[in-house]
Amino acid sequence: MDNLSGSQKKFIVVLIDGASDYPIEKIGNVTPLKAACKPNMDFLASHGFLGLVKTIPDGMSPGSDTANLSILGYDPLKYSTGRSSLEAVSIGVNLEDEDITYRCNLVTLSKEENFEDRRLIDYSAGEISTEEAKILIDYLSKNLNNEFLNFYAGVSYRHVIVFKNVNIKNINNIIVNNVNNKSINNVFLNNFLEKKIIERIYKENVTSKNIDIDFDNVINELISNLKVSNVSYFGISDDTKDIILTPPHDISGKIIKNYLPKIADTDFSKLKLNLKLKLNNLSAKNVKNAATEFIEDEYFNPEINDLRSDKIFISELKKISEIHILTNLMKKASELLKNHPINLERKKKAKNPANAIWIWAKAKKPKIDSFYKKYKKKGAVISAVDLIKGIGICAGLEAVNVTGATGNINTNFEGKAAAAINQLKSGKDFVYIHIEAPDECSHQGNINCKIKAIELIDEKIIGKLKADLDLFGFNYRIMVLPDHPTPISLKTHTSEPVPFLIYDKDSSNFKKRIKKFLEFKESLNNNFNINDYNMDKDIENNKGIKDNEDSKYSKCDKDIKDNIDRTYVTYDEITAKKSGIFINQGYKLMDLFLLEF
């Protein structure tokens, strides 16, 4: 047997997606991490050290892309461009700087005749198989792809849509071809819009006390008059934050009407308010002239009669066009999918059909620095999820495929552990093992599934890893943590800090490592200050972590607590809190983990 004890230290991250949670009354007012029987994690916690880390910066949504960027050492505020582009990279899409990507879930909707009145029954279409999903995505591609739009098949229910060359410079290439069978040009668009806006102001405001111009309706009317075809469009906005796209796992069981694509706060809304203030004190007869003057000043360049001269108008027109395009894509896909043979067969087997798509997670081409250049470690990422693979690929890590890895609880846990060992034996310094199962169970609201997922990870991945690392004589360090909480009660991600543990094979030097850690803590100007996070305040708001002394041990703990030494601790949220270690800037955690103690 090869003995690698003298070789360079190996670093392994085990990412247990969404494992952190709130206390649940049904299981004794403890969290699933506390309730689970996980002797391997608890051993590592007992002989290593724990803390809390904030993986989601203030003001950012608690997406898996944001959290995993943080954990891998990349500041999301600098590197985040959205998740779907990372997924696109993972499945081999060659993105250009001007492309826009979206995540496309195959989902199950209810059967109401009106699309907007349907409910989202299942965000994963019964965790549809990758083989079935590919047939459906290929079918949509055949019927809906065009020179600007392409569907790409991913894994299970997770797929990608790409709009090519989305840029204001290309606006003339994507304007519709006719208006009432007559050719159009930019001058017509300007004149049409100006006329419609002024008519609406004058018509709807007989007195000056009721100025409320609905610009969305004005432009909707413009789009209708221009007779936009199935595939032609004014454009897609190149801003990833101007359209509100709701993740489907956030709206399980809800009517979709209020969650279809919508525009975020816009420049038009601000201009509308300014116009209202300007006209408020004018008499009715002066409203038209004042509005005309305002529009000329604010919207149109009188010297350059060109649509492109009005950046605000173009931006708003593209946003409104975008929500029409995305909503219509979902409607068209629903019609195509409802009677597809794959879905008819699934219904015969009492499985949820993939009778619709859900579009969300708008993104641009990612730009992530090399992990090797950053940390001088050659590495690999092991995951069934395209998002995680995509982050790894963009960072220069090898994305390892594991047969039978599914992204749910029915995955090949042992295969992931074996793949990690093989990567380390082949010369890699760093392996990032991502397991999606706890997160999927949480989105489904399934407590028993979540606890079981944590126990399987402990037994089949962490236990197997430690045994093989010791067997082969590796000098190693392991970090275990979730990327974000996914509370069972909410079925969605939240932004609270998550517990982490770090274990080093050289546990005899624990005091030395703590000394090094404290030096590192001070060097980062109090980025580890536990007082920055008020856990008690979160508890008052039914968030965060609350200690329950009556449930100090899980069932597994009670079975073994008489046979353990006094240093034994459990890996869970409250124990991590009690450590007093809180890393406020999550992307600094990787610096700590890779420190050469």
GROMACS .gro file of C-alpha atoms in nm, residues 275-578:
model
  304
  275LEU     CA    1  -4.359   6.445  -1.487
  276LYS     CA    2  -4.640   6.419  -1.235
  277LEU     CA    3  -4.469   6.670  -1.007
  278LYS     CA    4  -4.403   6.904  -1.300
  279LEU     CA    5  -4.764   6.903  -1.418
  280ASN     CA    6  -4.937   6.894  -1.081
  281ASN     CA    7  -4.994   7.268  -1.046
  282LEU     CA    8  -5.073   7.344  -1.407
  283SER     CA    9  -5.419   7.410  -1.539
  284ALA     CA   10  -5.564   7.144  -1.768
  285LYS     CA   11  -5.522   7.350  -2.082
  286ASN     CA   12  -5.147   7.379  -2.023
  287VAL     CA   13  -5.091   7.012  -1.951
  288LYS     CA   14  -5.049   6.909  -2.314
  289ASN     CA   15  -4.789   7.174  -2.396
  290ALA     CA   16  -4.597   7.111  -2.075
  291ALA     CA   17  -4.597   6.736  -2.134
  292THR     CA   18  -4.478   6.779  -2.491
  293GLU     CA   19  -4.192   6.997  -2.372
  294PHE     CA   20  -4.102   6.751  -2.097
  295ILE     CA   21  -4.096   6.455  -2.334
  296GLU     CA   22  -3.881   6.639  -2.584
  297ASP     CA   23  -3.636   6.735  -2.310
  298GLU     CA   24  -3.626   6.399  -2.132
  299TYR     CA   25  -3.672   6.137  -2.404
  300PHE     CA   26  -3.582   6.256  -2.749
  301ASN     CA   27  -3.280   6.415  -2.906
  302PRO     CA   28  -3.430   6.667  -3.151
  303GLU     CA   29  -3.109   6.674  -3.358
  304ILE     CA   30  -3.061   6.298  -3.392
  305ASN     CA   31  -3.393   6.138  -3.476
  306ASP     CA   32  -3.273   5.788  -3.397
  307LEU     CA   33  -3.413   5.529  -3.162
  308ARG     CA   34  -3.064   5.463  -3.025
  309SER     CA   35  -3.028   5.822  -2.911
  310ASP     CA   36  -3.273   5.758  -2.632
  311LYS     CA   37  -3.102   5.519  -2.392
  312ILE     CA   38  -3.374   5.530  -2.130
  313PHE     CA   39  -3.644   5.448  -2.381
  314ILE     CA   40  -3.444   5.162  -2.532
  315SER     CA   41  -3.371   5.020  -2.189
  316GLU     CA   42  -3.739   5.022  -2.089
  317LEU     CA   43  -3.854   4.893  -2.424
  318LYS     CA   44  -3.615   4.598  -2.397
  319LYS     CA   45  -3.729   4.520  -2.041
  320ILE     CA   46  -4.094   4.514  -2.140
  321SER     CA   47  -4.010   4.316  -2.451
  322GLU     CA   48  -3.813   4.072  -2.236
  323ILE     CA   49  -4.097   3.988  -2.000
  324HIS     CA   50  -4.323   3.931  -2.302
  325ILE     CA   51  -4.067   3.700  -2.462
  326LEU     CA   52  -4.007   3.495  -2.147
  327THR     CA   53  -4.376   3.464  -2.057
  328ASN     CA   54  -4.468   3.370  -2.414
  329LEU     CA   55  -4.189   3.111  -2.420
  330MET     CA   56  -4.335   2.949  -2.110
  331LYS     CA   57  -4.683   2.949  -2.263
  332LYS     CA   58  -4.565   2.804  -2.594
  333ALA     CA   59  -4.360   2.539  -2.417
  334SER     CA   60  -4.660   2.438  -2.210
  335GLU     CA   61  -4.867   2.380  -2.523
  336LEU     CA   62  -4.589   2.175  -2.679
  337LEU     CA   63  -4.522   1.963  -2.371
  338LYS     CA   64  -4.868   1.879  -2.243
  339ASN     CA   65  -4.933   1.588  -2.481
  340HIS     CA   66  -4.577   1.480  -2.550
  341PRO     CA   67  -4.539   1.098  -2.537
  342ILE     CA   68  -4.289   1.126  -2.251
  343ASN     CA   69  -4.547   1.304  -2.037
  344LEU     CA   70  -4.832   1.076  -2.137
  345GLU     CA   71  -4.619   0.780  -2.027
  346ARG     CA   72  -4.525   0.952  -1.700
  347LYS     CA   73  -4.891   1.012  -1.619
  348LYS     CA   74  -4.968   0.644  -1.681
  349LYS     CA   75  -4.705   0.563  -1.418
  350ALA     CA   76  -4.854   0.820  -1.174
  351LYS     CA   77  -4.547   1.043  -1.211
  352ASN     CA   78  -4.565   1.421  -1.233
  353PRO     CA   79  -4.546   1.525  -1.599
  354ALA     CA   80  -4.298   1.786  -1.718
  355ASN     CA   81  -4.582   1.985  -1.871
  356ALA     CA   82  -4.420   2.330  -1.855
  357ILE     CA   83  -4.095   2.520  -1.820
  358TRP     CA   84  -4.007   2.788  -1.566
  359ILE     CA   85  -3.751   3.052  -1.661
  360TRP     CA   86  -3.542   3.223  -1.394
  361ALA     CA   87  -3.183   3.309  -1.284
  362LYS     CA   88  -3.079   3.554  -1.555
  363ALA     CA   89  -2.702   3.580  -1.594
  364LYS     CA   90  -2.407   3.695  -1.805
  365LYS     CA   91  -2.083   3.526  -1.900
  366PRO     CA   92  -1.885   3.448  -1.582
  367LYS     CA   93  -1.538   3.585  -1.518
  368ILE     CA   94  -1.366   3.398  -1.235
  369ASP     CA   95  -0.995   3.404  -1.157
  370SER     CA   96  -0.795   3.081  -1.159
  371PHE     CA   97  -0.807   2.890  -0.830
  372TYR     CA   98  -0.452   2.769  -0.891
  373LYS     CA   99  -0.318   3.121  -0.945
  374LYS     CA  100  -0.504   3.236  -0.635
  375TYR     CA  101  -0.405   2.954  -0.397
  376LYS     CA  102  -0.134   2.750  -0.576
  377LYS     CA  103  -0.346   2.436  -0.542
  378LYS     CA  104  -0.439   2.201  -0.826
  379GLY     CA  105  -0.796   2.094  -0.771
  380ALA     CA  106  -1.114   1.922  -0.878
  381VAL     CA  107  -1.486   1.963  -0.814
  382ILE     CA  108  -1.723   1.669  -0.776
  383SER     CA  109  -2.095   1.739  -0.810
  384ALA     CA  110  -2.406   1.628  -0.997
  385VAL     CA  111  -2.517   1.991  -1.025
  386ASP     CA  112  -2.422   2.191  -1.333
  387LEU     CA  113  -2.398   2.514  -1.133
  388ILE     CA  114  -2.120   2.378  -0.911
  389LYS     CA  115  -1.941   2.217  -1.203
  390GLY     CA  116  -1.960   2.549  -1.387
  391ILE     CA  117  -1.802   2.741  -1.099
  392GLY     CA  118  -1.525   2.481  -1.088
  393ILE     CA  119  -1.461   2.491  -1.462
  394CYS     CA  120  -1.450   2.872  -1.465
  395ALA     CA  121  -1.201   2.860  -1.175
  396GLY     CA  122  -0.981   2.610  -1.358
  397LEU     CA  123  -1.078   2.311  -1.144
  398GLU     CA  124  -1.138   1.977  -1.309
  399ALA     CA  125  -1.508   1.885  -1.312
  400VAL     CA  126  -1.530   1.513  -1.232
  401ASN     CA  127  -1.833   1.315  -1.349
  402VAL     CA  128  -1.951   1.034  -1.123
  403THR     CA  129  -2.176   0.762  -1.261
  404GLY     CA  130  -2.505   0.756  -1.073
  405ALA     CA  131  -2.469   1.108  -0.926
  406THR     CA  132  -2.819   1.254  -0.945
  407GLY     CA  133  -2.839   1.568  -0.732
  408ASN     CA  134  -3.094   1.410  -0.495
  409ILE     CA  135  -3.097   1.157  -0.211
  410ASN     CA  136  -3.083   0.866  -0.457
  411THR     CA  137  -2.730   0.950  -0.559
  412ASN     CA  138  -2.402   0.760  -0.568
  413PHE     CA  139  -2.256   0.878  -0.236
  414GLU     CA  140  -1.980   0.615  -0.234
  415GLY     CA  141  -1.886   0.701  -0.590
  416LYS     CA  142  -1.824   1.062  -0.496
  417ALA     CA  143  -1.596   0.963  -0.207
  418ALA     CA  144  -1.405   0.722  -0.432
  419ALA     CA  145  -1.370   0.987  -0.702
  420ALA     CA  146  -1.225   1.231  -0.448
  421ILE     CA  147  -0.964   0.979  -0.331
  422ASN     CA  148  -0.871   0.903  -0.693
  423GLN     CA  149  -0.822   1.273  -0.764
  424LEU     CA  150  -0.595   1.312  -0.461
  425LYS     CA  151  -0.396   1.001  -0.555
  426SER     CA  152  -0.351   1.135  -0.907
  427GLY     CA  153  -0.182   1.449  -0.776
  428LYS     CA  154  -0.458   1.696  -0.698
  429ASP     CA  155  -0.407   1.910  -0.387
  430PHE     CA  156  -0.769   2.016  -0.339
  431VAL     CA  157  -1.109   1.851  -0.391
  432TYR     CA  158  -1.451   2.017  -0.351
  433ILE     CA  159  -1.725   1.757  -0.301
  434HIS     CA  160  -2.076   1.898  -0.334
  435ILE     CA  161  -2.383   1.698  -0.226
  436GLU     CA  162  -2.721   1.843  -0.321
  437ALA     CA  163  -2.946   1.595  -0.135
  438PRO     CA  164  -3.018   1.789   0.190
  439ASP     CA  165  -3.120   2.096  -0.012
  440GLU     CA  166  -3.357   1.899  -0.234
  441CYS     CA  167  -3.520   1.741   0.072
  442SER     CA  168  -3.559   2.087   0.226
  443HIS     CA  169  -3.726   2.233  -0.083
  444GLN     CA  170  -3.971   1.945  -0.063
  445GLY     CA  171  -4.036   2.014   0.308
  446ASN     CA  172  -3.937   1.656   0.395
  447ILE     CA  173  -3.779   1.639   0.743
  448ASN     CA  174  -3.706   1.267   0.743
  449CYS     CA  175  -3.548   1.290   0.400
  450LYS     CA  176  -3.320   1.572   0.514
  451ILE     CA  177  -3.204   1.389   0.826
  452LYS     CA  178  -3.148   1.071   0.623
  453ALA     CA  179  -2.947   1.266   0.362
  454ILE     CA  180  -2.719   1.407   0.634
  455GLU     CA  181  -2.670   1.058   0.780
  456LEU     CA  182  -2.588   0.907   0.440
  457ILE     CA  183  -2.332   1.182   0.373
  458ASP     CA  184  -2.176   1.116   0.712
  459GLU     CA  185  -2.156   0.741   0.659
  460LYS     CA  186  -2.086   0.702   0.289
  461ILE     CA  187  -1.880   1.012   0.213
  462ILE     CA  188  -1.716   1.154   0.525
  463GLY     CA  189  -1.666   0.816   0.692
  464LYS     CA  190  -1.533   0.661   0.371
  465LEU     CA  191  -1.310   0.961   0.301
  466LYS     CA  192  -1.148   0.957   0.644
  467ALA     CA  193  -1.092   0.582   0.636
  468ASP     CA  194  -0.928   0.592   0.293
  469LEU     CA  195  -0.725   0.905   0.366
  470ASP     CA  196  -0.585   0.733   0.677
  471LEU     CA  197  -0.538   0.404   0.493
  472PHE     CA  198  -0.332   0.565   0.218
  473GLY     CA  199  -0.133   0.770   0.467
  474PHE     CA  200  -0.239   1.110   0.337
  475ASN     CA  201  -0.151   1.427   0.526
  476TYR     CA  202  -0.487   1.602   0.501
  477ARG     CA  203  -0.732   1.863   0.620
  478ILE     CA  204  -1.114   1.844   0.585
  479MET     CA  205  -1.374   2.119   0.600
  480VAL     CA  206  -1.746   2.038   0.627
  481LEU     CA  207  -2.020   2.299   0.590
  482PRO     CA  208  -2.347   2.389   0.415
  483ASP     CA  209  -2.352   2.670   0.159
  484HIS     CA  210  -2.666   2.832   0.306
  485PRO     CA  211  -2.960   2.733   0.528
  486THR     CA  212  -3.264   2.584   0.357
  487PRO     CA  213  -3.520   2.568   0.639
  488ILE     CA  214  -3.782   2.296   0.613
  489SER     CA  215  -4.045   2.544   0.733
  490LEU     CA  216  -3.976   2.783   0.443
  491LYS     CA  217  -3.871   2.541   0.167
  492THR     CA  218  -3.630   2.802   0.035
  493HIS     CA  219  -3.283   2.944   0.097
  494THR     CA  220  -3.207   3.201   0.366
  495SER     CA  221  -2.905   3.420   0.439
  496GLU     CA  222  -2.815   3.333   0.799
  497PRO     CA  223  -2.459   3.219   0.878
  498VAL     CA  224  -2.389   2.846   0.855
  499PRO     CA  225  -2.177   2.619   1.078
  500PHE     CA  226  -1.839   2.500   0.955
  501LEU     CA  227  -1.587   2.255   1.096
  502ILE     CA  228  -1.219   2.220   1.007
  503TYR     CA  229  -1.026   1.905   1.099
  504ASP     CA  230  -0.655   1.847   1.045
  505LYS     CA  231  -0.489   1.502   1.050
  506ASP     CA  232  -0.212   1.651   1.264
  507SER     CA  233  -0.445   1.695   1.562
  508SER     CA  234  -0.153   1.678   1.803
  509ASN     CA  235  -0.068   2.034   1.703
  510PHE     CA  236  -0.413   2.169   1.782
  511LYS     CA  237  -0.282   2.442   2.017
  512LYS     CA  238  -0.035   2.552   1.752
  513ARG     CA  239  -0.313   2.568   1.495
  514ILE     CA  240  -0.534   2.773   1.724
  515LYS     CA  241  -0.246   3.016   1.781
  516LYS     CA  242  -0.202   3.048   1.404
  517PHE     CA  243  -0.575   3.096   1.364
  518LEU     CA  244  -0.583   3.376   1.619
  519GLU     CA  245  -0.294   3.548   1.438
  520PHE     CA  246  -0.487   3.511   1.114
  521LYS     CA  247  -0.801   3.646   1.279
  522GLU     CA  248  -0.622   3.960   1.394
  523SER     CA  249  -0.462   4.013   1.052
  524LEU     CA  250  -0.804   4.039   0.889
  525ASN     CA  251  -0.910   4.339   1.097
  526ASN     CA  252  -1.182   4.172   1.301
  527ASN     CA  253  -1.358   4.003   1.011
  528PHE     CA  254  -1.407   3.718   1.262
  529ASN     CA  255  -1.585   3.922   1.528
  530ILE     CA  256  -1.879   3.723   1.664
  531ASN     CA  257  -2.035   4.044   1.792
  532ASP     CA  258  -2.098   4.154   1.433
  533TYR     CA  259  -2.381   3.901   1.416
  534ASN     CA  260  -2.664   3.929   1.667
  535MET     CA  261  -2.788   3.572   1.689
  536ASP     CA  262  -3.025   3.649   1.977
  537LYS     CA  263  -3.202   3.912   1.768
  538ASP     CA  264  -3.256   3.659   1.489
  539ILE     CA  265  -3.399   3.414   1.742
  540GLU     CA  266  -3.654   3.674   1.853
  541ASN     CA  267  -3.762   3.700   1.489
  542ASN     CA  268  -3.803   3.321   1.460
  543LYS     CA  269  -3.476   3.293   1.271
  544GLY     CA  270  -3.130   3.171   1.354
  545ILE     CA  271  -3.037   2.907   1.608
  546LYS     CA  272  -3.171   2.856   1.957
  547ASP     CA  273  -3.017   2.623   2.211
  548ASN     CA  274  -3.248   2.366   2.369
  549GLU     CA  275  -3.085   2.213   2.676
  550ASP     CA  276  -3.361   1.951   2.698
  551SER     CA  277  -3.246   1.814   2.363
  552LYS     CA  278  -2.871   1.824   2.420
  553TYR     CA  279  -2.814   1.492   2.248
  554SER     CA  280  -2.972   1.333   1.945
  555LYS     CA  281  -3.067   0.965   1.964
  556CYS     CA  282  -2.730   0.877   1.815
  557ASP     CA  283  -2.555   1.092   2.078
  558LYS     CA  284  -2.742   0.922   2.362
  559ASP     CA  285  -2.629   0.580   2.239
  560ILE     CA  286  -2.261   0.674   2.253
  561LYS     CA  287  -2.224   0.960   2.502
  562ASP     CA  288  -2.118   0.728   2.788
  563ASN     CA  289  -1.827   0.600   2.578
  564ILE     CA  290  -1.677   0.933   2.475
  565ASP     CA  291  -1.427   1.164   2.635
  566ARG     CA  292  -1.511   1.509   2.765
  567THR     CA  293  -1.389   1.678   2.448
  568TYR     CA  294  -1.668   1.523   2.240
  569VAL     CA  295  -1.890   1.781   2.070
  570THR     CA  296  -2.153   1.759   1.799
  571TYR     CA  297  -2.139   1.935   1.466
  572ASP     CA  298  -2.448   2.155   1.455
  573GLU     CA  299  -2.557   2.517   1.447
  574ILE     CA  300  -2.565   2.584   1.822
  575THR     CA  301  -2.227   2.425   1.892
  576ALA     CA  302  -2.074   2.631   1.614
  577LYS     CA  303  -2.230   2.943   1.762
  578LYS     CA  304  -2.084   2.865   2.105
   0.00000   0.00000   0.00000
